[in-house]
GROMACS .gro file of N, CA, C and O in nm:
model
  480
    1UNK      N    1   0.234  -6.404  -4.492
    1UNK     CA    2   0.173  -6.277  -4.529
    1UNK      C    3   0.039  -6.304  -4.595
    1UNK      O    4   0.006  -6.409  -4.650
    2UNK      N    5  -0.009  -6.233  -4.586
    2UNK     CA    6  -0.177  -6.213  -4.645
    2UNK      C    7  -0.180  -6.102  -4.734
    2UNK      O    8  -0.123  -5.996  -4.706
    3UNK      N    9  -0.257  -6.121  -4.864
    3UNK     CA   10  -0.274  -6.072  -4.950
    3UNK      C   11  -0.450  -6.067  -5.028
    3UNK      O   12  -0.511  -6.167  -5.063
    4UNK      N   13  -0.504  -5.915  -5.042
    4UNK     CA   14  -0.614  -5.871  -5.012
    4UNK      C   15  -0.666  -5.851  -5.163
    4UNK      O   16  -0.546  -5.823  -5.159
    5UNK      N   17  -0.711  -5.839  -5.269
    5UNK     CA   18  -0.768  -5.842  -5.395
    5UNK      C   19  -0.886  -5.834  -5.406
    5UNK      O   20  -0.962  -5.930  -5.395
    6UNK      N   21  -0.935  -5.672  -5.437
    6UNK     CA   22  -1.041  -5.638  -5.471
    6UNK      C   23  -1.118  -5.601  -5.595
    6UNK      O   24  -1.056  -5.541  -5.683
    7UNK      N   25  -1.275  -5.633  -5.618
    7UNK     CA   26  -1.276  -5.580  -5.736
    7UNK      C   27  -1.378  -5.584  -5.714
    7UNK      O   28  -1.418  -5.636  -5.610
    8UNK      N   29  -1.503  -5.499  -5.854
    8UNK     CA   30  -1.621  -5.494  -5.866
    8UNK      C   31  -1.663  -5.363  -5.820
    8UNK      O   32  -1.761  -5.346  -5.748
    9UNK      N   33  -1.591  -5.273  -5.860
    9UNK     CA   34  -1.631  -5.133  -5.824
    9UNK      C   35  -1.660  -5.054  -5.959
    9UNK      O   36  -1.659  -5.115  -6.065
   10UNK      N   37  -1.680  -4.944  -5.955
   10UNK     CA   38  -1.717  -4.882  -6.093
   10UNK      C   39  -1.819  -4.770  -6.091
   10UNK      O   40  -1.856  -4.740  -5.977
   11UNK      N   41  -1.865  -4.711  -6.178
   11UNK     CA   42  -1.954  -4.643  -6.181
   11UNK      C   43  -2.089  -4.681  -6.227
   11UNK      O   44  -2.108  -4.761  -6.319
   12UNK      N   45  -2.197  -4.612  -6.150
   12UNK     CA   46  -2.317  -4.682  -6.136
   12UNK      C   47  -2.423  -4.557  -6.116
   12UNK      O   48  -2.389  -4.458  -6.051
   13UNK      N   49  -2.579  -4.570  -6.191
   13UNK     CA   50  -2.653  -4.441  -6.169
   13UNK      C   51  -2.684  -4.475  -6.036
   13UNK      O   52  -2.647  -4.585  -5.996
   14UNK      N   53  -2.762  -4.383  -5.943
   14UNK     CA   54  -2.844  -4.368  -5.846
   14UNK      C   55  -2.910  -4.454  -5.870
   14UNK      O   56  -2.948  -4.493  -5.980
   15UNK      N   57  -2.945  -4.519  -5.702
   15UNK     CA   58  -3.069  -4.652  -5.773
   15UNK      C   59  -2.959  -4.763  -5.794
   15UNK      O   60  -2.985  -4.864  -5.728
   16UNK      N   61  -2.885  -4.769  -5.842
   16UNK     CA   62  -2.841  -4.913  -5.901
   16UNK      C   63  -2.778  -5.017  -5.796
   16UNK      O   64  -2.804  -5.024  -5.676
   17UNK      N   65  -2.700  -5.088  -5.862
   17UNK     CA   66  -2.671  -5.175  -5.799
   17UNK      C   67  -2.504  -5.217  -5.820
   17UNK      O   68  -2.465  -5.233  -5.936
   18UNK      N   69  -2.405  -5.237  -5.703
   18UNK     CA   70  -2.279  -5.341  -5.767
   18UNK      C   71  -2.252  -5.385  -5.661
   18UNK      O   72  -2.293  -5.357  -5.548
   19UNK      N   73  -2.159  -5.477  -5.707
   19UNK     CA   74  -2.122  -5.630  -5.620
   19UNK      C   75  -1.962  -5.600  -5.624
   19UNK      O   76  -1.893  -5.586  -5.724
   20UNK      N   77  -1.916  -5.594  -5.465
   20UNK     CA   78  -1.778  -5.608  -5.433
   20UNK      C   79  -1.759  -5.711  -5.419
   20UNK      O   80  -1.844  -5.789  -5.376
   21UNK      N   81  -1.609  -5.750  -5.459
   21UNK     CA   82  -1.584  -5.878  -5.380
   21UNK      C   83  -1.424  -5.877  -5.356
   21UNK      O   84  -1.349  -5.799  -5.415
   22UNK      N   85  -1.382  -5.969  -5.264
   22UNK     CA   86  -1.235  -5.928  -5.186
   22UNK      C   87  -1.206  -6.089  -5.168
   22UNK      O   88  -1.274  -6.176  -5.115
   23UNK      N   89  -1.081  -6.093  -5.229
   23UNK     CA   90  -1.006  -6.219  -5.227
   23UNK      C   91  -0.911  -6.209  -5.146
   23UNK      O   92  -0.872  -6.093  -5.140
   24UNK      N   93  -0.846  -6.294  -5.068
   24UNK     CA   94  -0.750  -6.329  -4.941
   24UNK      C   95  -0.675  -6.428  -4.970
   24UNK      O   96  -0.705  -6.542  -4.935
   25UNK      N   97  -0.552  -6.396  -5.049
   25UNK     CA   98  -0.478  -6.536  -5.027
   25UNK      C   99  -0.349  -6.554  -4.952
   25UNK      O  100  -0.326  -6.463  -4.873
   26UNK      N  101  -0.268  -6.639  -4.958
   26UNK     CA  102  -0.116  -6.634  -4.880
   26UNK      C  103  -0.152  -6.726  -4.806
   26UNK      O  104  -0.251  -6.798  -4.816
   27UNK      N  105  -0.034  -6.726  -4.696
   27UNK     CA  106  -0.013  -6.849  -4.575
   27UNK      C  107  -0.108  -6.770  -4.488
   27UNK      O  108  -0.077  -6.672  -4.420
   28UNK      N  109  -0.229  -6.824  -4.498
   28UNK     CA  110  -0.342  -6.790  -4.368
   28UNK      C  111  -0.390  -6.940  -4.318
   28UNK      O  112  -0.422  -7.042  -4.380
   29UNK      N  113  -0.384  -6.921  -4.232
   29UNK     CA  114  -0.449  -7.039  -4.050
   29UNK      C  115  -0.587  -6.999  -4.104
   29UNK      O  116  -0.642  -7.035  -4.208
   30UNK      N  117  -0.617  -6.939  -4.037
   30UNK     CA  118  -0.757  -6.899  -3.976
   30UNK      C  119  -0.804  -6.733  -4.021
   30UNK      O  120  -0.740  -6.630  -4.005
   31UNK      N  121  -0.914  -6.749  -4.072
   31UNK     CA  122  -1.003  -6.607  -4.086
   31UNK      C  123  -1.089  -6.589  -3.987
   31UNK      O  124  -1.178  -6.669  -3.958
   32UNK      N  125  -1.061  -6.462  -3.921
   32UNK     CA  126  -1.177  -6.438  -3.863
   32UNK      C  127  -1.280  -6.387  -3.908
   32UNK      O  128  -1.364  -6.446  -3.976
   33UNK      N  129  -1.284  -6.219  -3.856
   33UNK     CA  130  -1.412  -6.155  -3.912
   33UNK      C  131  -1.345  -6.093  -4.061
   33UNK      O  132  -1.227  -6.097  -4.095
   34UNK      N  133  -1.464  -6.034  -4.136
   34UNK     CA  134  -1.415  -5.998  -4.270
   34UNK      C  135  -1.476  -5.837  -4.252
   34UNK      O  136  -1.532  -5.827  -4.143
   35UNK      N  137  -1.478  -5.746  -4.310
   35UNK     CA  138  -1.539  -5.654  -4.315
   35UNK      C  139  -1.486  -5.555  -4.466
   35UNK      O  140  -1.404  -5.594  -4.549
   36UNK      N  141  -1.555  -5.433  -4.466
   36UNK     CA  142  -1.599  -5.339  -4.578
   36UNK      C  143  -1.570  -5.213  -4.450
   36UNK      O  144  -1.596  -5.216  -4.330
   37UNK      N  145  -1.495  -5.089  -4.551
   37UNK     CA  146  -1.524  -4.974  -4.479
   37UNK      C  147  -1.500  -4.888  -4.660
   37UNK      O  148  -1.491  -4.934  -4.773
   38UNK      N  149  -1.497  -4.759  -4.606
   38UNK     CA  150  -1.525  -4.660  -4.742
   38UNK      C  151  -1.449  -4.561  -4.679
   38UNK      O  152  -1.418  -4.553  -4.560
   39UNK      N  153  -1.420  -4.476  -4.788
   39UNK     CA  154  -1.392  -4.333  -4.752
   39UNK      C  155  -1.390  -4.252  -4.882
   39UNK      O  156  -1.335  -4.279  -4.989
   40UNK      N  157  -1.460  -4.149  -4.850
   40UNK     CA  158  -1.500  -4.051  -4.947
   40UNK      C  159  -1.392  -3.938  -4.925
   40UNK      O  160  -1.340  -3.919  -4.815
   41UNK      N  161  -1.357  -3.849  -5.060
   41UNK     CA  162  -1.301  -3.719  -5.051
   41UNK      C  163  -1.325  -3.646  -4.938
   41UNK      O  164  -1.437  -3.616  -4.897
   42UNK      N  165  -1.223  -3.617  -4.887
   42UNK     CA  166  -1.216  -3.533  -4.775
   42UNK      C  167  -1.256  -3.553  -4.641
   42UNK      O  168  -1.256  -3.480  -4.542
   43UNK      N  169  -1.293  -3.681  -4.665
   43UNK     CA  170  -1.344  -3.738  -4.510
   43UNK      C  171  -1.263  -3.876  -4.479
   43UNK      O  172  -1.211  -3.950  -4.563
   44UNK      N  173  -1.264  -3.899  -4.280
   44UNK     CA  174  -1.206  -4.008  -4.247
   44UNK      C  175  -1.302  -4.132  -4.287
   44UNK      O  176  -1.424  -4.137  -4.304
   45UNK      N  177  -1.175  -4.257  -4.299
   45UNK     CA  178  -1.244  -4.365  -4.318
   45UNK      C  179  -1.319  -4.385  -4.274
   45UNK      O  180  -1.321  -4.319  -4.170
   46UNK      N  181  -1.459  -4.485  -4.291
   46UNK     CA  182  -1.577  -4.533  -4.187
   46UNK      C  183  -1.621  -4.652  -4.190
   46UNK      O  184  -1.605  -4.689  -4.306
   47UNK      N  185  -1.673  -4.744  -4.122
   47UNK     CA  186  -1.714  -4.840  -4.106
   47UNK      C  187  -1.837  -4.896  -4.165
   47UNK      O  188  -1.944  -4.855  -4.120
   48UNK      N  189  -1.836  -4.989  -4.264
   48UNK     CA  190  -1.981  -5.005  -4.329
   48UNK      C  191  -2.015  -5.163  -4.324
   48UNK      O  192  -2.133  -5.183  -4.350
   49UNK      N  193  -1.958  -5.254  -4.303
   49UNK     CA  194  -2.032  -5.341  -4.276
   49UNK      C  195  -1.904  -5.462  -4.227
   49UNK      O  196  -1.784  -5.437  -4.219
   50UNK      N  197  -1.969  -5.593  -4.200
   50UNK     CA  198  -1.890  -5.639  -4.104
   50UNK      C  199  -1.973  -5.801  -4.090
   50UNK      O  200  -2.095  -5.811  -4.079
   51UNK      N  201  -1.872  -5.928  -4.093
   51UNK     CA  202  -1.856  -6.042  -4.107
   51UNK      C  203  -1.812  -6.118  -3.992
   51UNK      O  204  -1.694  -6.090  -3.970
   52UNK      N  205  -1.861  -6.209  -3.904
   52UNK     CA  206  -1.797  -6.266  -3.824
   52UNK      C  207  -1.790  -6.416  -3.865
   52UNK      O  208  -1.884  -6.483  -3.907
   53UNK      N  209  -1.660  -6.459  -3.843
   53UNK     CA  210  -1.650  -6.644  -3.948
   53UNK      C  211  -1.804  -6.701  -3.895
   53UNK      O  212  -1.848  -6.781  -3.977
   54UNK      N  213  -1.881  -6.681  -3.796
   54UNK     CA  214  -1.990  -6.773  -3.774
   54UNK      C  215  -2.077  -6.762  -3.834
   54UNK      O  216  -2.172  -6.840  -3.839
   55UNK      N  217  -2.054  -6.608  -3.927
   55UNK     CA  218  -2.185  -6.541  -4.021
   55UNK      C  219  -2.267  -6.475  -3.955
   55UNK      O  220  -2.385  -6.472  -3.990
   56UNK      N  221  -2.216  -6.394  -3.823
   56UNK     CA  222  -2.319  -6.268  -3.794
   56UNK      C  223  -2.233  -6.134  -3.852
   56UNK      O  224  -2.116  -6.101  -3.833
   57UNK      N  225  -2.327  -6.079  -3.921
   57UNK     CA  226  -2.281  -5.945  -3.953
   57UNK      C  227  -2.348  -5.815  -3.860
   57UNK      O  228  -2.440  -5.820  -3.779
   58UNK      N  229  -2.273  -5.705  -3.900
   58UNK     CA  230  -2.330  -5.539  -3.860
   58UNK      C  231  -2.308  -5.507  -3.979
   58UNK      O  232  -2.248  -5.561  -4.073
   59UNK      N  233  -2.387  -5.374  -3.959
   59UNK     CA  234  -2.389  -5.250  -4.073
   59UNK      C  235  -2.370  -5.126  -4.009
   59UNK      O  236  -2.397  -5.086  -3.896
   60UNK      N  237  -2.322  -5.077  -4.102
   60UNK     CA  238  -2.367  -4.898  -4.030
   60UNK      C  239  -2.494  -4.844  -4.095
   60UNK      O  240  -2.511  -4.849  -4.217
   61UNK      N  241  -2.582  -4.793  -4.011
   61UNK     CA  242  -2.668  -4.694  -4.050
   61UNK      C  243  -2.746  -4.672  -4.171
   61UNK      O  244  -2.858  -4.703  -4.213
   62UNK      N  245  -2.632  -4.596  -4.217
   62UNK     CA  246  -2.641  -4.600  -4.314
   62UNK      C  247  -2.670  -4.648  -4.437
   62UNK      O  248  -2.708  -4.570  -4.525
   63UNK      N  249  -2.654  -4.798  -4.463
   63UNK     CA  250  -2.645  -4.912  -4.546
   63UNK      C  251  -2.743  -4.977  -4.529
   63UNK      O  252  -2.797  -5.033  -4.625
   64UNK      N  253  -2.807  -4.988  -4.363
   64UNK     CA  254  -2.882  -5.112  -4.337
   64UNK      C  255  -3.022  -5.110  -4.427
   64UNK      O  256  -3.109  -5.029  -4.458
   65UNK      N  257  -2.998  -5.220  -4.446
   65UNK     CA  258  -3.146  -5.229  -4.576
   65UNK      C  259  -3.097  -5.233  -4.690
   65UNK      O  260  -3.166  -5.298  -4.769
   66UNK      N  261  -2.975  -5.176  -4.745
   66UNK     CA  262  -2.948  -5.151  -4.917
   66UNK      C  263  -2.793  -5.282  -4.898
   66UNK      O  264  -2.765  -5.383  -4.963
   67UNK      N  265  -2.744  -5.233  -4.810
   67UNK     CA  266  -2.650  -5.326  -4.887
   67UNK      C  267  -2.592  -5.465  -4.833
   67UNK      O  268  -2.610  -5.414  -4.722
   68UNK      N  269  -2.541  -5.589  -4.806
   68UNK     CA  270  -2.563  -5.710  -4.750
   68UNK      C  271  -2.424  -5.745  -4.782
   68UNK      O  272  -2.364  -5.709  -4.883
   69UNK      N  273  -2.370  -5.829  -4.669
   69UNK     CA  274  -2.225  -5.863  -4.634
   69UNK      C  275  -2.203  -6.060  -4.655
   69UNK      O  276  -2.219  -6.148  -4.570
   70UNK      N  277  -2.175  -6.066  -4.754
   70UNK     CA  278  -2.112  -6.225  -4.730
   70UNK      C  279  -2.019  -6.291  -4.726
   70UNK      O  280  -1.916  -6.232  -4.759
   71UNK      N  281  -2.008  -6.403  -4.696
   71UNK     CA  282  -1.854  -6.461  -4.734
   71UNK      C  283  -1.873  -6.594  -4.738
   71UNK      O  284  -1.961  -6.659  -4.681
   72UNK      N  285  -1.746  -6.650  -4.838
   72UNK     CA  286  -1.729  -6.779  -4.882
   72UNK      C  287  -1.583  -6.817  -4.829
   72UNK      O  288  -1.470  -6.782  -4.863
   73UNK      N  289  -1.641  -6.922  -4.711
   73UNK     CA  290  -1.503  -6.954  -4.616
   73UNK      C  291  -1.406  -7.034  -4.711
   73UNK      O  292  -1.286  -7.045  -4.684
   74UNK      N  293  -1.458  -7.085  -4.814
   74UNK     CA  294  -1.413  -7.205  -4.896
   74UNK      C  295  -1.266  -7.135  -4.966
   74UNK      O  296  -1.157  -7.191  -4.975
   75UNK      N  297  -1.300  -7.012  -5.005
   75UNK     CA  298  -1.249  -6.906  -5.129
   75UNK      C  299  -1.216  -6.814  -5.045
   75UNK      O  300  -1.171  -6.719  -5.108
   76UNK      N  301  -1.218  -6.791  -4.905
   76UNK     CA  302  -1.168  -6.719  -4.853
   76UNK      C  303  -1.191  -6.551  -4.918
   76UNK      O  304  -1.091  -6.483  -4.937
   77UNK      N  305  -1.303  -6.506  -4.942
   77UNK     CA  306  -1.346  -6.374  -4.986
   77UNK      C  307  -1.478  -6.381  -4.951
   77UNK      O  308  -1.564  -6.469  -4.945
   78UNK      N  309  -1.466  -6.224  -4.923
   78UNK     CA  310  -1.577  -6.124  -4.860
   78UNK      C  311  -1.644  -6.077  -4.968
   78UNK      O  312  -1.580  -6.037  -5.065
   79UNK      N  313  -1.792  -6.073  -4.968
   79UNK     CA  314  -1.870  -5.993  -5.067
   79UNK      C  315  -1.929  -5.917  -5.046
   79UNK      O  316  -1.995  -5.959  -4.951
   80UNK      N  317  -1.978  -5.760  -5.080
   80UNK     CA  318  -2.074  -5.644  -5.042
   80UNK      C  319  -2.137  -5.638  -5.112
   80UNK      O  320  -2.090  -5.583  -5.211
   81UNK      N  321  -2.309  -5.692  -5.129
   81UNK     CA  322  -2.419  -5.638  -5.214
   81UNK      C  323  -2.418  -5.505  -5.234
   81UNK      O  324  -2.314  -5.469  -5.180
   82UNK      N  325  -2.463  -5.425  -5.274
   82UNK     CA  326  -2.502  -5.287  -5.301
   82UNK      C  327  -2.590  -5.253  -5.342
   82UNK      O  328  -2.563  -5.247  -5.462
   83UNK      N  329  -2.724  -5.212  -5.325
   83UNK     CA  330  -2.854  -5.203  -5.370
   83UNK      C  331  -2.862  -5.041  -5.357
   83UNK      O  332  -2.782  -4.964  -5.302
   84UNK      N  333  -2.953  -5.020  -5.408
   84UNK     CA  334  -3.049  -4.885  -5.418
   84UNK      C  335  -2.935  -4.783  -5.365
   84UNK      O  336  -2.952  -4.731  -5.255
   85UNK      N  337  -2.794  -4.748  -5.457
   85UNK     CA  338  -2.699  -4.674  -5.389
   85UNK      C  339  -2.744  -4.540  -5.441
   85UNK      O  340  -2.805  -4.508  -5.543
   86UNK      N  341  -2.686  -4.462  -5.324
   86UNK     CA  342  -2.681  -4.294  -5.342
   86UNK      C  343  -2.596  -4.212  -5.360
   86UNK      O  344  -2.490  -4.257  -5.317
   87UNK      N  345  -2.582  -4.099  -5.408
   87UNK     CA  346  -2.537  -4.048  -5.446
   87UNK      C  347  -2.379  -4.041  -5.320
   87UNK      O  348  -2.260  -4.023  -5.344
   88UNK      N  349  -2.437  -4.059  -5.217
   88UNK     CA  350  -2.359  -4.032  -5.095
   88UNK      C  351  -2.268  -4.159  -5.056
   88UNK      O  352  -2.184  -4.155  -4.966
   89UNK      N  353  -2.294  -4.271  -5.132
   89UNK     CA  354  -2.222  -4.401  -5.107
   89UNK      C  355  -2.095  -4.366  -5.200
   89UNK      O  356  -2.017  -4.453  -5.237
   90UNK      N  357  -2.083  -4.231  -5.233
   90UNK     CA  358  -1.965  -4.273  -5.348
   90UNK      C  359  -1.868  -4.257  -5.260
   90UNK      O  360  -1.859  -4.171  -5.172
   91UNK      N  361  -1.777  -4.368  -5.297
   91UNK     CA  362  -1.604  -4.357  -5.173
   91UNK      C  363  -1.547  -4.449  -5.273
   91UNK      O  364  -1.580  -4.511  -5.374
   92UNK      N  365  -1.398  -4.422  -5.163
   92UNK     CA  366  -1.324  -4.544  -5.198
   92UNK      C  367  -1.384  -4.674  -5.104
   92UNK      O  368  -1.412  -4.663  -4.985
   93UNK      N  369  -1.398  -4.794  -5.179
   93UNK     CA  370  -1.452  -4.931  -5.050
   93UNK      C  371  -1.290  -4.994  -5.040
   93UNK      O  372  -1.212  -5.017  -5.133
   94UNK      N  373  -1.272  -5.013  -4.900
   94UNK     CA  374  -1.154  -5.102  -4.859
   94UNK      C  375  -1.225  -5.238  -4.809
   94UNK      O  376  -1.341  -5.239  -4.767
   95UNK      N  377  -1.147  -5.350  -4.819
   95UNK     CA  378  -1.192  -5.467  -4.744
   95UNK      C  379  -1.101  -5.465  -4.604
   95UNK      O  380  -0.999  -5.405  -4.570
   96UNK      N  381  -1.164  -5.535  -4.559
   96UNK     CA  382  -1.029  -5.589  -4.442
   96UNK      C  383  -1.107  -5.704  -4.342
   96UNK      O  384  -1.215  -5.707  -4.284
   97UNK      N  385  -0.988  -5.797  -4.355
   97UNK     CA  386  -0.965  -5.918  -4.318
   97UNK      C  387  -0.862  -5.950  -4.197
   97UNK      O  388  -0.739  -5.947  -4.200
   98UNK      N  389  -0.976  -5.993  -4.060
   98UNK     CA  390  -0.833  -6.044  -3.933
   98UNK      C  391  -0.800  -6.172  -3.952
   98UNK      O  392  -0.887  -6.255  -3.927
   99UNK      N  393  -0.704  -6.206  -3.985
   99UNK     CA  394  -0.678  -6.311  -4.007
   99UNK      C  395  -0.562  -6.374  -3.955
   99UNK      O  396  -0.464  -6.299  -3.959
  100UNK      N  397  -0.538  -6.502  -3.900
  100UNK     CA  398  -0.403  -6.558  -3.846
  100UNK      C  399  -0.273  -6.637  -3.947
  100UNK      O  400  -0.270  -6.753  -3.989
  101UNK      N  401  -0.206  -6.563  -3.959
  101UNK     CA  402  -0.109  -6.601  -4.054
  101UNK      C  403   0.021  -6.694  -4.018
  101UNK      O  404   0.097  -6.697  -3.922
  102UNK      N  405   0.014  -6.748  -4.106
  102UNK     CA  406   0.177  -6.849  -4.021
  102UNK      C  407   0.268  -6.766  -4.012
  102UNK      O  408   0.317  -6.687  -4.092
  103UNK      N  409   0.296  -6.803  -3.848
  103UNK     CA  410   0.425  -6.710  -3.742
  103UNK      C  411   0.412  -6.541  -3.731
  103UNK      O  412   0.498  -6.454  -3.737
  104UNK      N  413   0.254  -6.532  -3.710
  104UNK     CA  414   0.200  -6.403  -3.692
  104UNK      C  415   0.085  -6.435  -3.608
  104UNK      O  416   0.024  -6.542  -3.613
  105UNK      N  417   0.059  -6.340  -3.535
  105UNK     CA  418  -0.061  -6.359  -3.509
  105UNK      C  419  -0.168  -6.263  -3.517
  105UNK      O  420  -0.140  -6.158  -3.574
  106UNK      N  421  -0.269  -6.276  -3.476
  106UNK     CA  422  -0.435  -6.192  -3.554
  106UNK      C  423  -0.407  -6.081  -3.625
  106UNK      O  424  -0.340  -6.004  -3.556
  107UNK      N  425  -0.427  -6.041  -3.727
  107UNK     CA  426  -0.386  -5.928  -3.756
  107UNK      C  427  -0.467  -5.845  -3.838
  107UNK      O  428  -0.455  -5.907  -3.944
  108UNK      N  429  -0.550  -5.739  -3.867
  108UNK     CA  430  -0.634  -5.640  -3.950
  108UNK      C  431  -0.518  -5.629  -4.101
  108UNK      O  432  -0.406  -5.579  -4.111
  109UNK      N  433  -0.606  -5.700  -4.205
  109UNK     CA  434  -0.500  -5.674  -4.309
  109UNK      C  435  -0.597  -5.571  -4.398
  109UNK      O  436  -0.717  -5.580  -4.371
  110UNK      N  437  -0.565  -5.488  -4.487
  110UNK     CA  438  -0.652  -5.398  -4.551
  110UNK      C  439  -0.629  -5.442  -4.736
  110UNK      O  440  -0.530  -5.507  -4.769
  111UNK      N  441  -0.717  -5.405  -4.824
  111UNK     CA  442  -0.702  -5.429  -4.954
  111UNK      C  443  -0.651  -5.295  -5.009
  111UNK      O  444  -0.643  -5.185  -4.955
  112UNK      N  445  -0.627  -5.325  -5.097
  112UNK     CA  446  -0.599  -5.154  -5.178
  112UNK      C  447  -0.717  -5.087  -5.225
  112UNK      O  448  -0.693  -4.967  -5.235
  113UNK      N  449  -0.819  -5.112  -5.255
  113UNK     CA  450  -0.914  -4.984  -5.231
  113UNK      C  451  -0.993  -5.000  -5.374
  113UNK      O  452  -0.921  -5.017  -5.472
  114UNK      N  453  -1.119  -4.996  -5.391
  114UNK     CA  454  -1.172  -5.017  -5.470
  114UNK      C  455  -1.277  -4.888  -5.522
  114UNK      O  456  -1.372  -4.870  -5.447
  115UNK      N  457  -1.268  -4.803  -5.635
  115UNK     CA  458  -1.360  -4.663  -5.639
  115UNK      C  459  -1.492  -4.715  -5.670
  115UNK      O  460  -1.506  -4.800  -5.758
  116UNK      N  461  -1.598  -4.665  -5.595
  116UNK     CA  462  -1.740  -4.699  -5.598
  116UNK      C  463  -1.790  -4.546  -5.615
  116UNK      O  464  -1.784  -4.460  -5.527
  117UNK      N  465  -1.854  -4.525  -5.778
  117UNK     CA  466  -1.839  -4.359  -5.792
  117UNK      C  467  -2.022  -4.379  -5.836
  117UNK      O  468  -2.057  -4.469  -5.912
  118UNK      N  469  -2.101  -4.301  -5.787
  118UNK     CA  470  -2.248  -4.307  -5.810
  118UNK      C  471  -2.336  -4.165  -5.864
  118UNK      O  472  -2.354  -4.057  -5.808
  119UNK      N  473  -2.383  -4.222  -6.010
  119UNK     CA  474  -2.424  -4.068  -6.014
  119UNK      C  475  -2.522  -4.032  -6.057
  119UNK      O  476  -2.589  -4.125  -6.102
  120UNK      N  477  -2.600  -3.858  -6.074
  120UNK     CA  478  -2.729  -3.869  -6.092
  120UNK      C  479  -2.801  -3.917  -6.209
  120UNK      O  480  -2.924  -3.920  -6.208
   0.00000   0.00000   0.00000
């Protein structure tokens, strides 16, 4: 099993800045891609940025320019810069990690959810 640990969320003015980060531990083989999605009140989850083990990332739209996706294969966790956030970035941030687990195979694991609340 794989196990997802997030933190570094909080409240933050407009403009500012915070740093997610998502820990992965348990019986894991192999990580693949890592990624970040959000979801705000009343709306479906969405896709915000995205890790492939070789180190190419995506973004959505939205983000590109403010916020930056890394990871440390060593430590097995994903990190989300956050720059110049808006009022509109406020969600919950989930991580999620495909990863190959002993006597499983590839699988989308999700974190429990981290509140990223931004205000004027």
């Amino acid at each position: 099993q794989v196990r997802l640990v997030e933190s570094g969320g909080g409240l933050v003015q407009a403009g500012g800045s915070l740093r997610l980060s998502c820990a992965a531990s348990g019986s894991i083989l192999r990580i693949n891609a890592m990624g970040w999605y959000r979801q705000a009140p009343g709306k479906q989850r969405e896709f915000v940025a995205r890790i492939a083990s070789g180190g190419s990332t995506n973004y959505a739209d939205s983000v590109k320019g403010r916020f930056t996706i890394s990871r440390d294969n060593a430590k097995n966790t994903v990190y989300l810069q956050m720059n110049s956030l808006k009022l509109e970035d406020t969600a919950v941030y989930y991580c999620n990690v495909l990863a190959v687990a002993v006597g499983r195979d590839a699988y989308g694991y999700w974190g429990q959810g981290t509140q990223v609340t931004v205000s004027s």
